[in-house]
Coordinates of N, CA and C and ligand atoms in Angstrom, one line a residue:
M1 N 0.9 -1.1 -0.2 CA 0.0 0.2 -0.3 C 0.6 1.3 0.4
P2 N 0.3 2.5 -0.6 CA 1.4 3.6 -1.0 C 1.1 4.3 0.1
D3 N 2.3 5.4 0.5 CA 2.5 6.3 1.6 C 1.7 6.8 1.5
K4 N 0.4 6.7 2.7 CA -0.3 8.6 3.1 C 0.5 9.4 2.4
T5 N -0.4 10.8 1.4 CA 0.3 11.5 1.2 C 0.0 12.5 2.6
I6 N 0.7 13.8 2.6 CA 0.5 15.1 3.6 C -0.8 15.1 4.3
F7 N -1.5 15.3 2.9 CA -3.1 16.1 3.2 C -3.7 14.8 3.4
K8 N -3.7 13.7 3.4 CA -4.6 12.4 3.7 C -3.9 12.3 5.0
R9 N -2.9 12.9 5.9 CA -2.5 13.3 7.2 C -3.4 13.3 7.6
I10 N -3.8 14.7 6.9 CA -4.2 16.1 7.5 C -5.9 16.1 8.0
I11 N -6.3 14.3 7.2 CA -7.9 14.7 7.0 C -7.6 13.6 8.1
D12 N -7.1 12.5 7.8 CA -7.3 11.9 9.2 C -6.6 12.4 10.4
G13 N -6.2 13.7 10.6 CA -6.0 14.3 12.2 C -4.5 14.1 12.8
E14 N -3.5 13.3 11.5 CA -2.4 12.4 11.9 C -1.5 13.9 12.0
I15 N -1.6 15.0 11.5 CA -0.9 16.0 11.4 C -1.7 17.5 11.4
P16 N -1.8 18.5 12.1 CA -2.6 19.9 12.4 C -2.0 20.4 11.3
A17 N -3.0 21.2 10.9 CA -3.8 22.2 10.2 C -4.4 23.1 10.2
D18 N -4.3 24.4 10.2 CA -5.2 25.5 10.1 C -6.1 25.2 9.3
V19 N -7.8 24.9 9.7 CA -8.6 24.2 9.2 C -9.2 25.5 9.5
V20 N -10.2 26.0 7.7 CA -11.1 27.3 7.8 C -12.5 26.1 7.5
Y21 N -12.7 24.8 7.0 CA -13.8 24.2 6.9 C -13.6 23.1 6.5
D22 N -15.1 22.4 7.3 CA -14.5 21.0 7.7 C -16.2 19.8 6.9
D23 N -16.7 19.9 5.8 CA -17.8 18.6 6.5 C -17.7 17.8 6.1
E24 N -18.5 16.7 5.2 CA -18.7 15.5 5.0 C -18.1 14.8 4.5
L25 N -18.1 15.7 2.9 CA -17.0 15.2 1.9 C -15.9 16.4 1.9
C26 N -15.7 17.2 2.6 CA -14.2 17.8 2.1 C -13.6 19.1 3.0
L27 N -12.8 18.8 2.9 CA -11.9 20.1 4.1 C -10.8 21.1 3.8
A28 N -11.3 22.1 3.9 CA -10.2 23.6 3.6 C -9.3 23.4 4.8
F29 N -8.0 24.3 4.3 CA -7.1 25.2 5.6 C -6.2 25.7 5.0
R30 N -5.5 26.3 6.0 CA -4.5 27.5 4.9 C -3.3 26.6 4.9
D31 N -2.4 27.0 3.8 CA -1.1 26.6 3.2 C -0.3 26.9 3.9
I32 N 0.4 26.0 4.0 CA 1.7 26.1 4.9 C 2.5 27.5 3.9
N33 N 2.9 27.3 3.2 CA 3.2 28.1 2.5 C 2.6 29.3 1.3
P34 N 2.0 30.5 2.2 CA 1.2 30.8 1.3 C 1.8 32.1 0.7
Q35 N 0.9 32.2 -0.5 CA 1.5 32.7 -1.9 C 1.4 33.7 -2.2
A36 N 0.1 34.2 -1.3 CA -0.5 35.5 -1.6 C -1.5 35.7 0.4
P37 N -1.8 37.2 0.6 CA -2.3 36.9 1.6 C -3.7 36.1 2.4
T38 N -4.4 35.7 1.2 CA -4.9 34.5 1.7 C -4.5 33.5 0.5
H39 N -4.1 32.2 1.0 CA -3.9 31.1 0.1 C -4.8 30.4 1.1
I40 N -5.9 29.6 0.9 CA -5.9 28.6 1.2 C -6.5 27.0 0.5
L41 N -5.9 25.8 0.8 CA -6.4 24.6 -0.4 C -8.0 24.3 0.1
V42 N -8.4 23.5 -1.1 CA -9.7 22.9 -0.7 C -9.4 21.4 -1.0
I43 N -9.7 20.6 -0.6 CA -9.4 19.5 -0.7 C -10.9 18.5 -0.4
P44 N -11.2 17.1 -1.3 CA -11.8 16.5 -1.2 C -11.3 15.6 0.0
K45 N -12.0 14.6 1.0 CA -11.6 13.8 1.8 C -11.3 12.2 1.3
K46 N -12.4 12.4 0.1 CA -12.3 11.4 -1.0 C -10.3 11.5 -1.2
E47 N -9.6 10.4 -1.5 CA -8.3 10.0 -1.7 C -8.7 10.2 -4.0
I48 N -8.4 11.2 -3.6 CA -8.5 11.3 -5.7 C -6.5 11.9 -5.7
A49 N -5.8 11.9 -6.5 CA -4.7 12.1 -6.7 C -4.3 13.1 -7.6
S50 N -5.1 13.4 -8.1 CA -5.1 14.7 -9.5 C -6.6 14.5 -10.2
V51 N -7.1 16.3 -10.8 CA -7.8 16.3 -11.9 C -8.0 14.9 -12.5
N52 N -6.7 14.2 -13.0 CA -6.7 13.2 -13.8 C -7.6 11.9 -13.5
G53 N -7.9 12.0 -12.0 CA -8.3 10.6 -11.3 C -9.4 10.7 -11.0
L54 N -10.3 12.2 -11.4 CA -11.7 12.0 -11.1 C -12.5 11.4 -12.4
T55 N -13.8 11.0 -12.4 CA -14.8 10.4 -12.8 C -16.2 10.8 -13.0
D56 N -16.7 10.0 -13.5 CA -18.6 10.7 -13.7 C -19.0 10.6 -12.0
A57 N -18.2 9.5 -11.3 CA -19.2 9.6 -9.8 C -18.7 10.5 -9.2
D58 N -17.7 11.5 -9.7 CA -17.5 12.6 -8.7 C -17.5 14.1 -9.7
Q59 N -19.4 13.8 -10.5 CA -20.0 14.9 -10.7 C -20.4 15.8 -9.8
A60 N -20.6 15.2 -8.4 CA -21.9 15.6 -7.3 C -19.8 16.8 -6.8
L61 N -19.1 15.8 -6.2 CA -17.9 16.4 -5.7 C -17.6 17.5 -5.9
V62 N -17.3 17.7 -7.2 CA -16.9 18.5 -7.9 C -17.0 19.4 -7.6
G63 N -18.7 19.6 -7.5 CA -19.3 20.9 -7.7 C -19.5 21.3 -6.2
H64 N -19.5 20.5 -5.5 CA -18.8 21.0 -3.6 C -18.7 21.1 -3.8
L65 N -17.5 21.1 -3.8 CA -15.8 21.7 -3.9 C -16.2 22.9 -4.3
Y66 N -16.6 23.3 -5.4 CA -16.1 24.5 -6.0 C -17.1 25.2 -5.3
L67 N -18.5 24.9 -5.1 CA -19.3 25.6 -3.8 C -19.1 25.8 -2.9
V68 N -17.8 25.3 -2.2 CA -17.0 25.6 -0.9 C -16.5 27.3 -1.3
I69 N -15.9 26.9 -2.4 CA -14.3 27.9 -2.7 C -15.4 29.0 -2.7
V70 N -16.8 28.8 -3.4 CA -17.1 30.6 -3.7 C -17.6 31.0 -1.9
R71 N -17.9 30.1 -1.0 CA -19.0 30.5 0.1 C -17.4 30.8 0.7
L72 N -16.1 29.9 0.5 CA -14.6 30.5 1.7 C -14.3 32.2 0.5
A73 N -14.7 32.4 -0.6 CA -13.9 33.4 -1.0 C -14.8 34.9 -0.4
K74 N -16.5 34.2 0.0 CA -17.5 35.3 0.2 C -17.2 35.4 1.7
D75 N -16.3 34.4 2.6 CA -16.2 34.7 3.9 C -14.7 35.4 4.1
Y76 N -13.8 35.3 2.8 CA -12.4 35.8 3.2 C -12.5 36.9 2.7
D77 N -13.8 37.4 2.1 CA -13.6 39.0 1.8 C -13.1 39.2 0.0
L78 N -13.1 38.2 -0.2 CA -12.4 37.8 -2.0 C -13.3 38.3 -3.1
A79 N -14.3 38.2 -2.4 CA -16.1 38.3 -3.7 C -15.6 39.2 -4.2
A80 N -15.7 40.1 -3.9 CA -15.7 41.2 -4.4 C -14.6 41.9 -5.3
T81 N -13.2 41.5 -4.5 CA -11.8 42.3 -5.5 C -11.6 41.1 -6.6
G82 N -11.7 39.9 -6.2 CA -11.3 39.4 -7.2 C -10.4 38.0 -6.1
Y83 N -10.2 36.9 -6.8 CA -9.2 35.9 -6.6 C -8.8 34.8 -7.3
R84 N -8.1 33.9 -7.7 CA -8.3 33.0 -8.2 C -7.8 31.7 -7.4
V85 N -8.2 30.5 -8.0 CA -8.5 29.3 -8.2 C -7.8 28.5 -8.9
V86 N -6.7 27.5 -8.6 CA -5.8 26.9 -9.4 C -5.9 25.4 -8.2
V87 N -5.3 24.5 -9.8 CA -5.5 23.5 -9.8 C -4.0 22.6 -10.2
N88 N -3.2 23.0 -9.8 CA -2.1 22.4 -10.5 C -2.2 20.4 -10.7
T89 N -1.6 20.3 -12.4 CA -2.1 19.1 -12.0 C -0.5 18.2 -12.7
G90 N -0.2 17.0 -12.0 CA 1.4 16.4 -12.3 C 2.7 17.4 -13.0
T91 N 3.1 16.8 -13.6 CA 4.9 17.5 -13.5 C 5.0 18.7 -14.3
H92 N 4.3 18.8 -14.6 CA 4.6 20.3 -15.7 C 3.6 21.5 -15.0
G93 N 3.0 20.7 -14.8 CA 1.6 21.4 -14.0 C 2.3 22.1 -12.3
G94 N 3.3 21.4 -12.0 CA 3.6 21.9 -10.4 C 2.9 21.3 -9.6
Q95 N 2.3 20.0 -9.9 CA 2.1 19.7 -8.3 C 3.0 18.9 -7.6
T96 N 2.7 18.8 -6.2 CA 3.8 18.5 -5.3 C 3.4 17.3 -4.3
V97 N 2.0 17.9 -3.9 CA 1.5 16.9 -2.8 C -0.1 15.9 -4.5
D98 N -0.1 14.9 -4.0 CA -0.5 14.5 -4.9 C -2.8 13.2 -4.2
H99 N -3.0 14.5 -4.1 CA -4.0 14.6 -3.4 C -5.0 15.4 -3.8
L100 N -5.5 15.8 -4.6 CA -6.6 16.8 -5.9 C -7.1 17.9 -4.3
H101 N -5.8 18.6 -4.9 CA -6.9 20.2 -3.7 C -6.3 21.7 -5.5
F102 N -7.6 22.0 -4.1 CA -7.7 23.8 -5.2 C -8.0 24.9 -4.6
H103 N -6.2 25.4 -5.4 CA -6.1 26.6 -4.5 C -6.8 27.8 -4.3
L104 N -6.8 28.5 -3.7 CA -7.8 29.7 -3.3 C -7.0 30.6 -3.0
L105 N -6.4 31.9 -4.0 CA -5.6 32.5 -3.6 C -5.8 33.7 -3.6
G106 N -6.5 34.6 -2.2 CA -6.7 36.2 -3.2 C -5.7 37.0 -2.2
G107 N -6.4 38.0 -2.3 CA -5.6 39.4 -0.8 C -4.5 40.5 -2.2
R108 N -4.5 40.0 -2.9 CA -3.6 40.9 -3.6 C -3.5 40.8 -5.0
S109 N -3.5 41.9 -5.7 CA -3.6 41.4 -7.4 C -2.4 40.4 -8.1
L110 N -3.2 39.6 -8.6 CA -2.0 38.3 -9.1 C -1.6 38.6 -10.7
Q111 N -0.9 37.8 -10.7 CA -0.2 38.3 -12.3 C -0.7 37.2 -12.9
W112 N -0.5 37.6 -14.6 CA -0.7 36.6 -15.2 C 0.7 37.3 -17.0
P113 N 0.5 35.7 -17.4 CA 0.0 34.4 -17.1 C 1.3 34.3 -16.1
P114 N 0.5 32.6 -15.3 CA 1.7 32.3 -14.5 C 3.0 32.2 -14.8
G115 N 4.2 31.6 -13.5 CA 5.5 31.0 -14.6 C 5.3 29.8 -15.3
Ligands
LIG1 P1 0.7 22.2 -5.3 O1 2.3 22.2 -5.5 O2 0.5 20.3 -5.4 O3 -0.4 22.7 -6.4 O4 0.7 22.3 -3.4 C1 0.7 21.0 -2.7 C2 0.5 22.9 -1.6 O5 0.5 22.3 -0.9 C3 1.6 23.7 -1.6 O6 1.4 25.3 -1.4 C4 2.3 23.7 -0.4 O7 3.0 24.6 0.1 C5 1.4 22.9 0.5 N1 1.7 22.3 1.6 C6 2.6 21.2 1.8 N2 2.4 20.7 2.5 C7 1.5 21.2 4.0 C8 1.2 20.7 4.9 O8 2.1 20.0 5.6 N3 1.0 21.6 5.3 C9 -0.3 23.0 5.0 N4 -1.4 23.8 5.5 N5 0.2 23.0 3.0 C10 1.1 21.9 2.2

């Protein structure tokens, strides 16, 4: 059995995280190395390695994750000024943790295109 990812260990309560939202399907917590004044990671509790691992069975889950992101954007006063949702995927995408996660970044003006 492969080792647990760091995010699965956070879900299982084995390592601490600054949790800002928790429900039966997902968890949201502050990134340990924030790239913006507000940098929150939203992850499914279900173990899915990346967006490449999504199936038809995850349709409602992905919708739920996105609605939680919108809720957090409102709760953390990002909705009016704007924010970015990022899902790094694979090596070229810069993914470093193999558990699906959505970065919610805001609180400053973000550059485009990304590096
Ligand atoms: P990725 O590079 O895979 O898109 O994003 C992984 C993110 O997880 C990075 O922004 C990194 O700072 C964050 N991260 C890695 N380990 C931990 C941890 O133990 N706790 C928290 N809160 N964030 C982490």
